[in-house]
Each structure stands twice: as structure tokens, then as C-alpha cells.
XYZ file of C-alpha atoms in Angstrom:
302
model
C 113.885 -13.399 133.529
C 114.218 -12.698 129.798
C 116.618 -15.044 128.057
C 117.956 -15.981 124.616
C 118.232 -19.605 123.534
C 121.257 -20.203 121.340
C 121.661 -23.360 119.263
C 124.782 -24.179 117.267
C 124.735 -27.274 115.062
C 128.186 -28.281 113.892
C 129.405 -31.262 111.975
C 130.244 -33.126 115.185
C 128.301 -31.597 118.085
C 125.168 -29.557 118.654
C 125.446 -27.043 121.510
C 122.679 -25.179 123.294
C 123.026 -22.257 125.701
C 120.629 -20.145 127.725
C 121.801 -16.534 127.871
C 120.424 -13.801 130.102
C 119.714 -10.970 127.709
C 120.458 -8.040 130.049
C 123.684 -9.227 131.666
C 124.860 -11.455 128.771
C 125.546 -14.155 131.326
C 125.429 -17.794 130.222
C 122.960 -19.413 132.606
C 123.004 -22.982 131.270
C 124.738 -24.940 128.555
C 124.463 -28.431 127.103
C 126.032 -30.498 124.324
C 124.929 -33.484 122.259
C 126.371 -35.254 119.191
C 124.968 -33.922 115.917
C 122.693 -36.575 114.434
C 123.025 -35.991 110.697
C 120.437 -38.598 109.731
C 117.849 -36.842 111.898
C 119.006 -33.421 113.106
C 116.016 -33.037 115.403
C 117.357 -35.807 117.674
C 120.634 -34.026 118.470
C 118.963 -30.624 118.696
C 116.311 -32.026 121.036
C 118.882 -33.660 123.326
C 120.917 -30.468 123.603
C 117.840 -28.382 124.494
C 116.557 -30.928 127.007
C 120.032 -30.942 128.555
C 119.456 -27.324 129.568
C 116.626 -28.394 131.934
C 114.747 -25.200 131.115
C 112.761 -23.537 133.882
C 109.150 -22.691 132.946
C 109.747 -19.336 134.619
C 112.368 -18.423 132.014
C 110.913 -16.227 129.300
C 112.735 -16.976 126.054
C 112.713 -13.746 124.072
C 114.248 -15.170 120.927
C 116.094 -18.175 119.529
C 119.354 -17.639 117.636
C 120.852 -20.349 115.440
C 124.288 -20.836 113.991
C 125.549 -23.783 112.000
C 128.407 -25.078 109.908
C 126.160 -27.405 107.889
C 126.376 -25.232 104.762
C 130.126 -24.661 105.098
C 130.828 -28.346 105.706
C 128.652 -29.430 102.775
C 130.633 -27.200 100.394
C 134.056 -28.112 101.788
C 133.248 -31.835 101.729
C 131.517 -31.666 98.322
C 128.306 -33.006 99.835
C 125.755 -30.510 98.555
C 122.529 -32.054 97.301
C 122.331 -32.995 93.570
C 121.638 -29.870 91.550
C 120.600 -29.102 88.000
C 122.215 -26.126 86.267
C 120.603 -24.429 83.274
C 123.034 -22.073 81.520
C 121.515 -19.515 79.171
C 123.869 -18.826 76.259
C 127.605 -19.301 76.548
C 129.270 -21.103 79.431
C 131.213 -19.166 82.078
C 134.976 -19.516 81.880
C 136.357 -21.608 84.724
C 135.478 -24.659 86.790
C 132.006 -24.988 88.282
C 130.696 -27.081 91.182
C 129.371 -30.498 90.185
C 125.906 -30.246 88.658
C 123.722 -31.897 86.055
C 124.245 -29.260 83.409
C 122.369 -28.140 80.296
C 123.025 -25.207 77.963
C 120.120 -23.492 76.179
C 119.988 -20.793 73.513
C 119.380 -17.224 74.589
C 121.334 -14.028 75.197
C 121.030 -10.595 76.755
C 123.703 -8.019 75.944
C 125.481 -5.713 78.362
C 122.841 -3.018 77.823
C 120.105 -5.424 78.892
C 118.674 -5.961 75.403
C 117.621 -9.464 74.375
C 119.681 -10.251 71.260
C 118.989 -14.009 71.053
C 115.505 -15.188 72.096
C 115.285 -17.898 74.744
C 114.730 -21.352 73.248
C 111.897 -22.515 75.505
C 111.732 -25.930 73.837
C 115.338 -26.581 74.888
C 114.500 -25.528 78.440
C 111.545 -27.925 78.625
C 113.676 -30.759 77.243
C 116.543 -30.038 79.646
C 114.237 -29.851 82.634
C 112.574 -33.164 81.774
C 115.971 -34.876 81.435
C 117.551 -33.419 84.584
C 114.685 -33.227 87.096
C 114.621 -36.937 88.041
C 118.319 -36.744 89.047
C 118.352 -33.611 91.239
C 116.817 -31.964 94.293
C 117.085 -28.330 93.155
C 117.775 -26.192 90.069
C 120.123 -23.256 89.428
C 119.638 -20.873 86.472
C 122.365 -18.548 85.214
C 122.756 -16.165 82.282
C 125.705 -13.841 81.666
C 123.890 -10.493 81.665
C 120.901 -11.404 83.801
C 121.830 -8.618 86.221
C 121.007 -6.151 83.413
C 117.828 -7.935 82.302
C 116.541 -10.925 84.259
C 113.669 -11.811 81.923
C 115.300 -14.933 80.429
C 116.372 -16.323 83.809
C 112.859 -15.733 85.134
C 111.333 -17.414 82.083
C 113.500 -20.506 82.652
C 112.532 -20.506 86.334
C 108.850 -20.328 85.417
C 109.175 -23.287 83.031
C 110.964 -25.389 85.652
C 108.324 -24.534 88.260
C 105.594 -25.692 85.878
C 107.483 -28.883 85.014
C 108.388 -30.030 88.542
C 108.028 -29.139 92.210
C 111.735 -28.593 92.870
C 113.168 -25.329 94.258
C 114.758 -23.021 91.671
C 117.190 -20.161 92.236
C 118.379 -17.621 89.644
C 121.737 -15.887 89.586
C 120.310 -12.359 89.579
C 118.393 -13.144 92.787
C 121.654 -13.620 94.701
C 123.847 -10.852 93.303
C 123.470 -7.730 91.168
C 127.192 -7.660 90.343
C 128.815 -8.525 87.052
C 131.034 -11.588 87.200
C 129.375 -14.446 85.395
C 131.567 -17.241 86.730
C 131.430 -16.345 90.426
C 127.709 -15.604 90.212
C 127.105 -19.012 88.611
C 129.195 -20.724 91.306
C 127.176 -18.918 93.986
C 123.902 -19.933 92.337
C 124.816 -23.627 92.056
C 126.071 -23.765 95.644
C 122.952 -21.974 96.887
C 120.676 -24.438 95.099
C 122.627 -27.406 96.453
C 122.201 -26.084 100.007
C 118.444 -25.446 99.902
C 117.427 -29.015 100.884
C 120.147 -29.181 103.573
C 119.150 -25.952 105.316
C 115.459 -26.787 104.904
C 116.057 -30.037 106.820
C 117.877 -28.093 109.539
C 115.199 -25.414 109.859
C 112.392 -27.982 109.995
C 114.285 -29.931 112.664
C 114.620 -26.756 114.756
C 110.948 -25.845 114.305
C 109.765 -29.344 115.246
C 112.029 -29.457 118.297
C 111.000 -26.017 119.561
C 107.327 -26.963 119.175
C 107.928 -30.177 121.120
C 109.544 -28.127 123.899
C 106.661 -25.602 123.853
C 109.096 -22.801 122.969
C 107.264 -20.047 121.106
C 109.717 -17.292 120.212
C 111.004 -15.677 117.009
C 113.906 -17.593 115.471
C 116.891 -16.063 113.690
C 120.109 -17.363 112.154
C 123.577 -15.822 112.190
C 124.755 -15.031 108.650
C 128.321 -15.101 107.434
C 128.620 -11.363 108.085
C 127.596 -11.774 111.737
C 124.154 -10.219 111.301
C 120.906 -12.045 112.012
C 118.445 -13.171 109.340
C 114.927 -14.561 109.479
C 114.347 -18.214 108.659
C 112.281 -17.224 105.614
C 115.320 -15.349 104.255
C 117.663 -18.303 104.890
C 115.215 -20.712 103.244
C 115.519 -18.740 100.004
C 119.201 -17.860 100.293
C 120.919 -20.578 102.341
C 124.232 -19.511 100.789
C 124.094 -16.594 103.254
C 124.543 -19.118 106.078
C 128.017 -20.186 104.961
C 130.431 -19.341 107.758
C 127.475 -18.877 110.111
C 129.168 -20.967 112.810
C 132.588 -19.309 112.528
C 130.990 -15.843 112.434
C 129.137 -16.666 115.659
C 132.415 -17.874 117.199
C 134.088 -14.586 116.295
C 131.258 -12.596 117.890
C 131.624 -14.677 121.054
C 135.408 -14.337 121.121
C 135.191 -10.567 120.656
C 132.704 -10.364 123.514
C 134.869 -12.417 125.869
C 138.250 -10.958 124.926
C 139.560 -7.577 125.990
C 141.828 -7.342 122.949
C 141.063 -4.919 120.136
C 143.423 -6.672 117.721
C 143.534 -10.453 117.609
C 143.673 -13.575 115.511
C 140.803 -15.947 116.273
C 141.098 -19.653 115.512
C 138.023 -21.887 115.716
C 138.869 -25.597 115.469
C 135.801 -27.767 115.016
C 135.271 -31.420 114.256
C 135.188 -30.849 110.484
C 136.860 -27.522 109.670
C 139.277 -25.035 111.192
C 138.557 -21.329 110.713
C 140.884 -18.355 111.096
C 139.807 -14.702 111.278
C 141.288 -11.375 112.374
C 139.936 -8.594 114.568
C 141.292 -5.065 114.128
C 140.323 -2.076 116.253
C 137.597 -4.163 117.848
C 135.950 -5.107 114.541
C 136.106 -8.335 112.582
C 137.865 -7.903 109.233
C 135.273 -8.338 106.492
C 135.355 -8.865 102.749
C 133.216 -7.260 100.052
C 134.821 -9.275 97.255
C 133.049 -12.489 98.245
C 133.574 -15.256 100.772
C 135.782 -18.111 99.596
C 134.962 -21.646 100.730
C 137.385 -24.387 99.725
C 138.132 -23.903 96.035
C 135.095 -21.712 95.347
C 134.752 -17.935 95.492
C 131.196 -16.770 96.065
C 129.488 -13.402 95.746
C 128.419 -13.482 99.383
C 129.919 -10.727 101.520
C 130.816 -11.390 105.133
C 133.567 -11.746 107.694
C 136.936 -12.579 106.121
C 137.551 -16.121 107.326
C 139.945 -18.734 105.990
C 138.318 -22.154 106.240
C 140.281 -25.399 106.027
C 138.995 -28.971 105.913
C 140.948 -29.792 109.058
C 138.974 -30.837 112.125
């Protein structure tokens, strides 16, 4: 029997289900408290609770989680360093150890102020001991990414911390929202890395050898290598998975879906059998990102 193993790690509980691929029938399900200090413990208990049969052939493993969403809503992203090239974006930014360095690319993609590499080296040396990841953002990097990439290269040579650039996450203009997205993405890298490692360790312990995917905020599946680089894409992963499940179980073509978890409550709409999506960017708490996905209103109300 070919089956799919589903694992959902929320802020309160971790759930595991065994689904028969052909009939879409849930064969087994189990629940365990999410162990935030060591995610592998809760994930392991939920999988062992399924009492898997060696005869079951697990075709793939699909993950969903609210860890990224909860971290943003609760302001618990990992400490992040932000290097701004040129002028600052207008508007509030997520908390970060911030430095501003000289450099500028104009709207046509021409470098009009050379990057001050000495300032970058100095900023990196001052910030690195206080953070777990770096974000780099320049206003017109989507037209010419050379200065962002140069800053990234300097940081990589200075320390072993992960670095993400704004142009790597979005090709759209919109300096403020792109910077917000970049800072949030950087702050989530260590969190999602811990989650992915916990899943990999647990699956190895259970002798489960199958490809692993994660539900993105738009309801599509992504590889773990993709999520490791762009964990921001996993925001609303859990709610998106809930919507997919509700649409599968419900006979209604138009509906409002409410998912109340232990940390957040999420509201979404289905019209003509399809989840309403947004191309303008998912909003989480007070922040608007440049990540497209299902249109979900998320509230810090569990």
C-alpha cells in the first residue's frame, strides 16, 4: 500500500497522519505536544504514535508548520543583522542590528555611488557577534544586484553566518516591503533549519527513506533545499495546509474557513472551489511581505 506521511508542527501540538495516496483515506493519526526546545522529540512521538506497519510503503513525506508565522507574529525571529546600501527605506522595519553603508544604483541599473567596502567590513565585524543571520538590501538592487552581492561576499568571507539579499527574494520594486521581507527571511533561517534537521533526524531514526516536501503559503509544495534558502515562503504553511484539507472535506464551493490553533487564528475564503489568493504580498501581523500566497488574515489569538 502506497501512503503519504503528513507532519504538521504547530506552536502547541505536532500532528502526524498516514494517508493512502489513491483513496485519500486517513489510515492513522497521532498527536504530541510540540517540544520547542527540541523539535525532534515531539515529531518523533507523533510518528511513533502512528505505529507504522513495515508493509506500508511511504511514497513521500509532506510537512506543514506555523513556526515561521508564529515567530513573526510573536516577534521571536532570531537576531538578524541588516546592511542597508544607500538611503534607508521609508517606514518601520522589523527589529535588526542595523548598519548603513555608502553605495547607490539608479533606476536604470547604473552604479552612481561606488560601494564603500571598508564600511561593510566594519559593519560586519561590529554586528556579527550579536546575530545569527544577515540581510542585505539596496533600493535598486532589482535593476542591478552587484552591490548587494558584493556585500554578501564580504559577509561570507568575514563570518560563517547565512546571508540573504533582497533581490534574491523579489524582483519587484518596493524598497520598504522588499527590505521587510529580507529581514524576516533572514530571521527565520535558523528556525526553519532547526525544524528541517529535526525532521531529517527523526525520519532517519524511523528508517523512513522518502522525498520530503513542505507546503508553502500558496498551497504548493517545495523541496527542503528551497525552504532552507527561502524560509519566508513557509509563512502561512500551516493555514494553507488547513485550507487544502477543508476544501477536500467540504462539498461547498464558496466558504469561509477559520483555523484556530494554539497560537494564532487564521481566516480565509474559498470562491468557486478555489482559495482566494493575493499577488500583492502576504501580510503577517504588522508586516507586509513580497511573498505571494493564499489570502489569509492571521491574528495572534490562540
